Amino acid sequence: MIGTPTPFNTALTDTQTAVEAMLDAYLPHPDGPEAVLFQAMRYAALAGGKRFRPFLVCESARLFGVNTRSALRVAAAVECVHTYSLVHDDLPCMDNDDLRRGQLTVHRKFDEATAVLAGDALLTLAFDIIAGLETHELAEVRIELVRCLAAAAGAHGMVGGQMIDLASEGASIDMGGITRLQQLKTGALIAFSCEAGAILGRGPQDRRHALHAYAHDMGLAFQIADDLLDVEGEAAIVGKATGKDAKAGKATFVSILGVDRARDQARMLSNQAIQHLDLFDEKADLLREAARFVITRPN
Ligand code: GRG
């Protein structure tokens, strides 16, 4: 999936391995009358995926000298929230998808009720992991992480964005509307992932703001790339059905701007994201690479 071994690809692969080991340790093993729920949680969370948000957590944490175990716990928590959102997004009452990360979606493999419960349990597991003493010795840091993750995932973040997305199907939506929708639906969790390192490392406000600005532009570039993959990508490589946005009559960056302008916009945002990192030294090079990766990724 990742291609030739560049420093960025190697670091992303290392994060994938480490976060998957962490998820494996925290996810319950199928046992007892609720075994199917545990099986579904493991099926969803250990199915691959780029682990891009965990990578952002780990790299932002490295900028502030945070220990690896703390960063990986937050990374695993973010991935639990992201996985829950995908499981629920795929349900028949939402996007009604059969394929995710190259395998059957959770409700198709198990059933709808199990998929709803597995998503719920992944979301709550995330907060259990973050609140644990091993995440940070200071309760105020753990509370800030909980509060910021809740804000990113909830009604004023990802869930709110999903609601706007559902409500705007078939409706006309302009560039401002689609930008806000995507900032909430995809951008908020990406922004939390980038800021989590600064929270863990108690970084100064100017560096936190710089990471926020970086995440803002990169999140939008990530979403435009996703819209382009839906138009141009092959399902076998993307790991999910493509061409869905146009079929559903959904407004996207590509439907509003067209393919060429959307690609230019993604490039511009990726460059702008990199400029926001100017106050960091070469320790931020992998985050600079990440901003390039989001617009060139194959899935
Ligand atoms: C159901 C509460 C709720 C929210 C759903 C994030 C989301 C909101 C839905 C996902 C739908 C989607 C395809 C959004 C586009 C951007 C996105 C989040 C893509 C998937 O993320 P990747 O590419 O996936 O990081 P992997 O599989 O690599 O983890």
mmCIF file of C-alpha atoms and ligand atoms in Angstrom:
data_model
loop_
_atom_site.group_PDB
_atom_site.id
_atom_site.type_symbol
_atom_site.label_atom_id
_atom_site.label_comp_id
_atom_site.label_asym_id
_atom_site.label_seq_id
_atom_site.Cartn_x
_atom_site.Cartn_y
_atom_site.Cartn_z
ATOM 1 C CA MET A 1 0.000 0.000 0.000
ATOM 2 C CA ILE A 2 2.768 2.424 0.882
ATOM 3 C CA GLY A 3 5.331 1.853 -1.888
ATOM 4 C CA THR A 4 9.078 2.558 -1.842
ATOM 5 C CA PRO A 5 10.810 2.888 1.535
ATOM 6 C CA THR A 6 11.298 6.632 2.077
ATOM 7 C CA PRO A 7 11.788 7.970 5.634
ATOM 8 C CA PHE A 8 8.100 8.924 5.604
ATOM 9 C CA ASN A 9 6.898 5.491 4.451
ATOM 10 C CA THR A 10 9.110 3.761 6.993
ATOM 11 C CA ALA A 11 7.793 5.973 9.800
ATOM 12 C CA LEU A 12 4.183 5.403 8.710
ATOM 13 C CA THR A 13 4.744 1.630 8.629
ATOM 14 C CA ASP A 14 6.362 1.761 12.082
ATOM 15 C CA THR A 15 3.369 3.667 13.458
ATOM 16 C CA GLN A 16 0.990 1.159 11.867
ATOM 17 C CA THR A 17 2.804 -1.735 13.541
ATOM 18 C CA ALA A 18 3.015 -0.043 16.940
ATOM 19 C CA VAL A 19 -0.569 1.217 17.010
ATOM 20 C CA GLU A 20 -1.925 -2.136 15.857
ATOM 21 C CA ALA A 21 -0.069 -3.859 18.723
ATOM 22 C CA MET A 22 -1.565 -1.310 21.117
ATOM 23 C CA LEU A 23 -5.083 -1.800 19.693
ATOM 24 C CA ASP A 24 -4.667 -5.572 19.885
ATOM 25 C CA ALA A 25 -3.805 -5.216 23.572
ATOM 26 C CA TYR A 26 -6.774 -2.966 24.406
ATOM 27 C CA LEU A 27 -9.487 -4.625 22.321
ATOM 28 C CA PRO A 28 -11.377 -7.319 24.240
ATOM 29 C CA HIS A 29 -10.873 -10.925 23.115
ATOM 30 C CA PRO A 30 -13.998 -12.846 22.003
ATOM 31 C CA ASP A 31 -15.280 -14.625 25.078
ATOM 32 C CA GLY A 32 -18.585 -15.024 26.939
ATOM 33 C CA PRO A 33 -22.091 -14.125 25.743
ATOM 34 C CA GLU A 34 -20.904 -10.822 24.242
ATOM 35 C CA ALA A 35 -18.177 -12.532 22.168
ATOM 36 C CA VAL A 36 -19.699 -11.417 18.835
ATOM 37 C CA LEU A 37 -19.439 -7.774 19.863
ATOM 38 C CA PHE A 38 -15.752 -8.204 20.728
ATOM 39 C CA GLN A 39 -15.174 -10.058 17.446
ATOM 40 C CA ALA A 40 -16.820 -7.220 15.484
ATOM 41 C CA MET A 41 -14.741 -4.568 17.292
ATOM 42 C CA ARG A 42 -11.548 -6.455 16.465
ATOM 43 C CA TYR A 43 -12.681 -7.076 12.868
ATOM 44 C CA ALA A 44 -13.246 -3.336 12.361
ATOM 45 C CA ALA A 45 -10.202 -1.991 14.180
ATOM 46 C CA LEU A 46 -7.577 -4.503 13.066
ATOM 47 C CA ALA A 47 -8.526 -4.472 9.379
ATOM 48 C CA GLY A 48 -5.665 -2.312 8.160
ATOM 49 C CA GLY A 49 -6.220 1.287 7.232
ATOM 50 C CA LYS A 50 -3.467 3.805 6.770
ATOM 51 C CA ARG A 51 -3.317 4.755 10.482
ATOM 52 C CA PHE A 52 -2.697 8.287 9.309
ATOM 53 C CA ARG A 53 -4.250 9.964 12.362
ATOM 54 C CA PRO A 54 -2.086 7.865 14.756
ATOM 55 C CA PHE A 55 0.924 8.914 12.686
ATOM 56 C CA LEU A 56 -0.001 12.595 13.190
ATOM 57 C CA VAL A 57 -0.370 12.045 16.941
ATOM 58 C CA CYS A 58 3.025 10.324 17.189
ATOM 59 C CA GLU A 59 4.846 12.881 15.032
ATOM 60 C CA SER A 60 3.313 15.903 16.787
ATOM 61 C CA ALA A 61 4.233 14.276 20.136
ATOM 62 C CA ARG A 62 7.839 13.814 18.972
ATOM 63 C CA LEU A 63 8.137 17.582 18.439
ATOM 64 C CA PHE A 64 7.636 18.042 22.184
ATOM 65 C CA GLY A 65 9.708 15.099 23.412
ATOM 66 C CA VAL A 66 6.685 13.098 24.608
ATOM 67 C CA ASN A 67 7.391 9.465 25.504
ATOM 68 C CA THR A 68 6.340 6.913 22.893
ATOM 69 C CA ARG A 69 3.943 4.976 25.093
ATOM 70 C CA SER A 70 1.864 8.067 25.975
ATOM 71 C CA ALA A 71 1.707 9.101 22.335
ATOM 72 C CA LEU A 72 0.709 5.598 21.218
ATOM 73 C CA ARG A 73 -2.119 5.437 23.746
ATOM 74 C CA VAL A 74 -3.597 8.667 22.360
ATOM 75 C CA ALA A 75 -2.927 7.410 18.827
ATOM 76 C CA ALA A 76 -4.841 4.175 19.548
ATOM 77 C CA ALA A 77 -7.713 6.165 21.054
ATOM 78 C CA VAL A 78 -7.977 8.397 17.976
ATOM 79 C CA GLU A 79 -7.980 5.323 15.735
ATOM 80 C CA CYS A 80 -10.834 3.818 17.816
ATOM 81 C CA VAL A 81 -12.888 6.990 17.257
ATOM 82 C CA HIS A 82 -12.032 7.023 13.542
ATOM 83 C CA THR A 83 -12.920 3.323 13.159
ATOM 84 C CA TYR A 84 -16.242 3.797 14.969
ATOM 85 C CA SER A 85 -17.082 6.636 12.557
ATOM 86 C CA LEU A 86 -16.359 4.422 9.550
ATOM 87 C CA VAL A 87 -18.443 1.530 10.937
ATOM 88 C CA HIS A 88 -21.432 3.824 11.526
ATOM 89 C CA ASP A 89 -20.915 5.732 8.258
ATOM 90 C CA ASP A 90 -21.158 2.439 6.327
ATOM 91 C CA LEU A 91 -24.542 1.468 7.853
ATOM 92 C CA PRO A 92 -27.625 1.237 5.597
ATOM 93 C CA CYS A 93 -29.131 4.286 7.359
ATOM 94 C CA MET A 94 -26.083 6.343 6.317
ATOM 95 C CA ASP A 95 -23.889 5.500 3.310
ATOM 96 C CA ASN A 96 -24.976 1.863 2.954
ATOM 97 C CA ASP A 97 -21.586 0.491 1.909
ATOM 98 C CA ASP A 98 -20.551 -3.135 1.441
ATOM 99 C CA LEU A 99 -16.793 -2.650 1.349
ATOM 100 C CA ARG A 100 -14.387 -0.874 3.678
ATOM 101 C CA ARG A 101 -10.623 -1.210 3.914
ATOM 102 C CA GLY A 102 -10.848 -3.917 1.271
ATOM 103 C CA GLN A 103 -13.155 -6.193 3.274
ATOM 104 C CA LEU A 104 -16.890 -6.530 3.963
ATOM 105 C CA THR A 105 -18.257 -3.728 6.131
ATOM 106 C CA VAL A 106 -19.087 -4.687 9.733
ATOM 107 C CA HIS A 107 -22.888 -4.784 9.256
ATOM 108 C CA ARG A 108 -22.441 -7.002 6.162
ATOM 109 C CA LYS A 109 -20.039 -9.368 7.916
ATOM 110 C CA PHE A 110 -22.098 -9.475 11.147
ATOM 111 C CA ASP A 111 -25.425 -7.600 11.270
ATOM 112 C CA GLU A 112 -26.637 -4.031 11.737
ATOM 113 C CA ALA A 113 -27.222 -4.180 15.478
ATOM 114 C CA THR A 114 -23.764 -5.628 16.049
ATOM 115 C CA ALA A 115 -22.225 -2.889 13.874
ATOM 116 C CA VAL A 116 -23.998 -0.152 15.860
ATOM 117 C CA LEU A 117 -22.837 -1.675 19.154
ATOM 118 C CA ALA A 118 -19.281 -2.274 17.945
ATOM 119 C CA GLY A 119 -19.070 1.404 16.906
ATOM 120 C CA ASP A 120 -20.468 2.536 20.264
ATOM 121 C CA ALA A 121 -18.006 0.342 22.142
ATOM 122 C CA LEU A 122 -15.019 1.591 20.099
ATOM 123 C CA LEU A 123 -15.982 5.193 20.843
ATOM 124 C CA THR A 124 -16.203 4.591 24.582
ATOM 125 C CA LEU A 125 -13.005 2.506 24.589
ATOM 126 C CA ALA A 126 -11.185 5.572 23.194
ATOM 127 C CA PHE A 127 -12.034 7.634 26.264
ATOM 128 C CA ASP A 128 -11.194 4.756 28.586
ATOM 129 C CA ILE A 129 -7.695 4.586 27.057
ATOM 130 C CA ILE A 130 -7.107 8.359 27.174
ATOM 131 C CA ALA A 131 -8.312 8.733 30.760
ATOM 132 C CA GLY A 132 -5.942 5.990 31.980
ATOM 133 C CA LEU A 133 -3.120 7.083 34.292
ATOM 134 C CA GLU A 134 -0.494 5.708 31.912
ATOM 135 C CA THR A 135 -1.485 8.304 29.268
ATOM 136 C CA HIS A 136 -0.051 11.166 31.350
ATOM 137 C CA GLU A 137 0.834 11.558 34.997
ATOM 138 C CA LEU A 138 -1.073 14.875 35.240
ATOM 139 C CA ALA A 139 -4.857 14.630 35.518
ATOM 140 C CA GLU A 140 -5.241 18.099 33.944
ATOM 141 C CA VAL A 141 -3.485 16.883 30.788
ATOM 142 C CA ARG A 142 -5.675 13.778 30.592
ATOM 143 C CA ILE A 143 -8.788 15.914 31.091
ATOM 144 C CA GLU A 144 -7.715 18.324 28.349
ATOM 145 C CA LEU A 145 -7.196 15.392 25.980
ATOM 146 C CA VAL A 146 -10.639 13.994 26.857
ATOM 147 C CA ARG A 147 -12.280 17.386 26.404
ATOM 148 C CA CYS A 148 -10.567 18.137 23.071
ATOM 149 C CA LEU A 149 -11.257 14.656 21.675
ATOM 150 C CA ALA A 150 -14.915 14.908 22.730
ATOM 151 C CA ALA A 151 -15.169 18.313 21.029
ATOM 152 C CA ALA A 152 -13.571 16.999 17.827
ATOM 153 C CA ALA A 153 -15.760 13.885 17.684
ATOM 154 C CA GLY A 154 -19.091 15.287 18.890
ATOM 155 C CA ALA A 155 -21.987 17.503 17.818
ATOM 156 C CA HIS A 156 -19.723 20.489 17.109
ATOM 157 C CA GLY A 157 -17.193 18.294 15.307
ATOM 158 C CA MET A 158 -17.352 15.027 13.353
ATOM 159 C CA VAL A 159 -20.943 14.031 14.243
ATOM 160 C CA GLY A 160 -22.186 17.547 13.417
ATOM 161 C CA GLY A 161 -20.369 17.383 10.079
ATOM 162 C CA GLN A 162 -21.966 14.035 9.313
ATOM 163 C CA MET A 163 -25.418 15.501 10.073
ATOM 164 C CA ILE A 164 -24.817 18.415 7.698
ATOM 165 C CA ASP A 165 -23.589 15.929 5.083
ATOM 166 C CA LEU A 166 -26.767 13.815 5.367
ATOM 167 C CA ALA A 167 -28.991 16.910 5.366
ATOM 168 C CA SER A 168 -27.319 18.377 2.289
ATOM 169 C CA GLU A 169 -27.830 15.354 0.020
ATOM 170 C CA GLY A 170 -29.580 16.571 -3.122
ATOM 171 C CA ALA A 171 -29.475 20.162 -1.846
ATOM 172 C CA SER A 172 -27.302 22.842 -3.390
ATOM 173 C CA ILE A 173 -24.276 23.673 -1.292
ATOM 174 C CA ASP A 174 -21.591 26.216 -2.097
ATOM 175 C CA MET A 175 -17.826 26.210 -1.534
ATOM 176 C CA GLY A 176 -18.190 27.800 1.937
ATOM 177 C CA GLY A 177 -20.804 25.225 2.925
ATOM 178 C CA ILE A 178 -18.793 22.253 1.756
ATOM 179 C CA THR A 179 -15.635 23.596 3.418
ATOM 180 C CA ARG A 180 -17.387 23.917 6.788
ATOM 181 C CA LEU A 181 -19.002 20.479 6.424
ATOM 182 C CA GLN A 182 -15.650 18.832 5.716
ATOM 183 C CA GLN A 183 -13.810 20.766 8.408
ATOM 184 C CA LEU A 184 -16.220 19.271 10.907
ATOM 185 C CA LYS A 185 -16.625 15.791 9.430
ATOM 186 C CA THR A 186 -12.994 14.995 8.592
ATOM 187 C CA GLY A 187 -10.937 17.991 9.704
ATOM 188 C CA ALA A 188 -11.794 18.091 13.402
ATOM 189 C CA LEU A 189 -10.347 14.652 14.215
ATOM 190 C CA ILE A 190 -7.271 15.339 12.069
ATOM 191 C CA ALA A 191 -6.803 18.639 13.937
ATOM 192 C CA PHE A 192 -7.075 16.872 17.295
ATOM 193 C CA SER A 193 -4.481 14.326 16.133
ATOM 194 C CA CYS A 194 -2.031 17.140 15.307
ATOM 195 C CA GLU A 195 -2.660 19.077 18.528
ATOM 196 C CA ALA A 196 -2.561 16.029 20.797
ATOM 197 C CA GLY A 197 1.259 16.026 20.815
ATOM 198 C CA ALA A 198 1.311 19.642 21.991
ATOM 199 C CA ILE A 199 -1.235 18.866 24.726
ATOM 200 C CA LEU A 200 0.765 15.840 25.913
ATOM 201 C CA GLY A 201 4.028 17.788 25.752
ATOM 202 C CA ARG A 202 2.518 20.974 27.226
ATOM 203 C CA GLY A 203 3.830 22.912 24.227
ATOM 204 C CA PRO A 204 3.638 26.730 23.994
ATOM 205 C CA GLN A 205 0.555 28.372 22.443
ATOM 206 C CA ASP A 206 2.351 29.608 19.305
ATOM 207 C CA ARG A 207 3.429 26.058 18.418
ATOM 208 C CA ARG A 208 -0.016 24.730 19.172
ATOM 209 C CA HIS A 209 -1.552 27.358 16.891
ATOM 210 C CA ALA A 210 0.928 26.488 14.154
ATOM 211 C CA LEU A 211 -0.069 22.815 14.390
ATOM 212 C CA HIS A 212 -3.737 23.790 14.311
ATOM 213 C CA ALA A 213 -3.221 25.860 11.148
ATOM 214 C CA TYR A 214 -1.195 23.012 9.592
ATOM 215 C CA ALA A 215 -3.983 20.542 10.428
ATOM 216 C CA HIS A 216 -6.659 22.851 9.050
ATOM 217 C CA ASP A 217 -5.045 23.074 5.607
ATOM 218 C CA MET A 218 -3.946 19.463 5.548
ATOM 219 C CA GLY A 219 -7.426 18.228 6.564
ATOM 220 C CA LEU A 220 -8.978 20.057 3.634
ATOM 221 C CA ALA A 221 -6.278 18.800 1.253
ATOM 222 C CA PHE A 222 -6.941 15.267 2.577
ATOM 223 C CA GLN A 223 -10.669 15.623 1.860
ATOM 224 C CA ILE A 224 -10.160 17.031 -1.650
ATOM 225 C CA ALA A 225 -7.849 14.077 -2.344
ATOM 226 C CA ASP A 226 -10.613 11.776 -1.058
ATOM 227 C CA ASP A 227 -13.109 13.390 -3.440
ATOM 228 C CA LEU A 228 -10.628 12.974 -6.315
ATOM 229 C CA LEU A 229 -10.138 9.292 -5.413
ATOM 230 C CA ASP A 230 -13.907 8.834 -5.515
ATOM 231 C CA VAL A 231 -13.899 10.146 -9.094
ATOM 232 C CA GLU A 232 -10.610 8.722 -10.379
ATOM 233 C CA GLY A 233 -9.646 5.847 -8.070
ATOM 234 C CA GLU A 234 -10.187 2.117 -8.585
ATOM 235 C CA ALA A 235 -12.228 0.330 -5.902
ATOM 236 C CA ALA A 236 -9.637 -2.459 -5.635
ATOM 237 C CA ILE A 237 -6.926 0.046 -4.716
ATOM 238 C CA VAL A 238 -9.033 2.522 -2.754
ATOM 239 C CA GLY A 239 -10.508 -0.354 -0.697
ATOM 240 C CA LYS A 240 -14.100 0.872 -0.956
ATOM 241 C CA ALA A 241 -16.642 1.562 -3.695
ATOM 242 C CA THR A 242 -15.814 4.581 -5.857
ATOM 243 C CA GLY A 243 -18.040 6.878 -7.925
ATOM 244 C CA LYS A 244 -20.480 7.022 -5.021
ATOM 245 C CA ASP A 245 -20.600 10.803 -4.586
ATOM 246 C CA ALA A 246 -21.703 11.475 -8.166
ATOM 247 C CA LYS A 247 -24.219 8.593 -8.052
ATOM 248 C CA ALA A 248 -25.727 10.011 -4.857
ATOM 249 C CA GLY A 249 -25.791 13.527 -6.358
ATOM 250 C CA LYS A 250 -23.538 14.675 -3.540
ATOM 251 C CA ALA A 251 -21.814 18.043 -3.751
ATOM 252 C CA THR A 252 -18.066 17.644 -3.252
ATOM 253 C CA PHE A 253 -15.008 19.819 -3.839
ATOM 254 C CA VAL A 254 -14.650 18.083 -7.205
ATOM 255 C CA SER A 255 -18.281 18.589 -8.252
ATOM 256 C CA ILE A 256 -18.003 22.300 -7.399
ATOM 257 C CA LEU A 257 -14.468 23.032 -8.688
ATOM 258 C CA GLY A 258 -13.954 20.360 -11.348
ATOM 259 C CA VAL A 259 -11.047 17.874 -11.292
ATOM 260 C CA ASP A 260 -8.240 20.244 -12.352
ATOM 261 C CA ARG A 261 -9.082 23.127 -10.033
ATOM 262 C CA ALA A 262 -9.691 20.704 -7.174
ATOM 263 C CA ARG A 263 -6.233 19.210 -7.718
ATOM 264 C CA ASP A 264 -4.671 22.725 -7.804
ATOM 265 C CA GLN A 265 -6.504 23.641 -4.619
ATOM 266 C CA ALA A 266 -5.273 20.476 -2.871
ATOM 267 C CA ARG A 267 -1.673 21.291 -3.909
ATOM 268 C CA MET A 268 -2.023 24.874 -2.690
ATOM 269 C CA LEU A 269 -3.394 23.711 0.682
ATOM 270 C CA SER A 270 -0.647 21.107 1.054
ATOM 271 C CA ASN A 271 2.046 23.788 0.443
ATOM 272 C CA GLN A 272 0.340 26.186 2.824
ATOM 273 C CA ALA A 273 0.193 23.470 5.496
ATOM 274 C CA ILE A 274 3.954 22.977 5.147
ATOM 275 C CA GLN A 275 4.574 26.723 5.558
ATOM 276 C CA HIS A 276 2.705 26.690 8.875
ATOM 277 C CA LEU A 277 5.482 24.426 10.195
ATOM 278 C CA ASP A 278 8.190 27.066 9.589
ATOM 279 C CA LEU A 279 8.771 27.634 13.297
ATOM 280 C CA PHE A 280 9.706 23.961 13.783
ATOM 281 C CA ASP A 281 13.134 22.549 12.901
ATOM 282 C CA GLU A 282 13.881 19.355 10.956
ATOM 283 C CA LYS A 283 12.041 17.336 13.618
ATOM 284 C CA ALA A 284 8.883 18.353 11.704
ATOM 285 C CA ASP A 285 10.146 16.993 8.375
ATOM 286 C CA LEU A 286 7.917 13.906 8.526
ATOM 287 C CA LEU A 287 4.881 16.137 9.116
ATOM 288 C CA ARG A 288 5.981 18.146 6.065
ATOM 289 C CA GLU A 289 6.120 14.860 4.122
ATOM 290 C CA ALA A 290 2.673 13.940 5.488
ATOM 291 C CA ALA A 291 1.229 17.068 3.881
ATOM 292 C CA ARG A 292 2.657 15.908 0.553
ATOM 293 C CA PHE A 293 1.430 12.339 1.139
ATOM 294 C CA VAL A 294 -2.222 13.324 1.646
ATOM 295 C CA ILE A 295 -2.532 14.597 -1.903
ATOM 296 C CA THR A 296 -0.591 11.787 -3.589
ATOM 297 C CA ARG A 297 -1.896 8.769 -1.626
ATOM 298 C CA PRO A 298 -3.401 5.913 -3.648
ATOM 299 C CA ASN A 299 -6.143 5.136 -1.075
HETATM 300 C C1 GRG B 1 -20.999 8.254 11.436
HETATM 301 C C2 GRG B 1 -20.496 9.794 13.389
HETATM 302 C C3 GRG B 1 -20.237 9.377 12.020
HETATM 303 C C4 GRG B 1 -19.306 10.040 11.337
HETATM 304 C C5 GRG B 1 -18.856 9.652 10.018
HETATM 305 C C6 GRG B 1 -15.518 10.379 9.007
HETATM 306 C C7 GRG B 1 -16.920 10.098 8.629
HETATM 307 C C8 GRG B 1 -17.947 10.708 9.498
HETATM 308 C C9 GRG B 1 -17.260 9.309 7.602
HETATM 309 C C10 GRG B 1 -16.291 8.678 6.719
HETATM 310 C C11 GRG B 1 -16.744 8.845 5.324
HETATM 311 C C12 GRG B 1 -15.644 9.275 4.468
HETATM 312 C C13 GRG B 1 -15.236 8.329 3.421
HETATM 313 C C14 GRG B 1 -15.093 10.475 4.649
HETATM 314 C C15 GRG B 1 -13.993 10.972 3.826
HETATM 315 C C16 GRG B 1 -12.711 11.160 4.542
HETATM 316 C C17 GRG B 1 -12.375 10.001 5.351
HETATM 317 C C18 GRG B 1 -12.596 10.132 6.800
HETATM 318 C C19 GRG B 1 -11.869 8.919 4.773
HETATM 319 C C20 GRG B 1 -11.460 7.714 5.498
HETATM 320 O O1 GRG B 1 -10.297 7.962 6.226
HETATM 321 P P1 GRG B 1 -8.916 7.278 5.813
HETATM 322 O O2 GRG B 1 -8.637 7.509 4.354
HETATM 323 O O3 GRG B 1 -9.292 5.736 6.037
HETATM 324 O O4 GRG B 1 -7.855 7.710 6.768
HETATM 325 P P2 GRG B 1 -8.395 4.520 6.541
HETATM 326 O O5 GRG B 1 -9.179 3.288 6.151
HETATM 327 O O6 GRG B 1 -7.052 4.587 5.876
HETATM 328 O O7 GRG B 1 -8.303 4.653 8.031
#
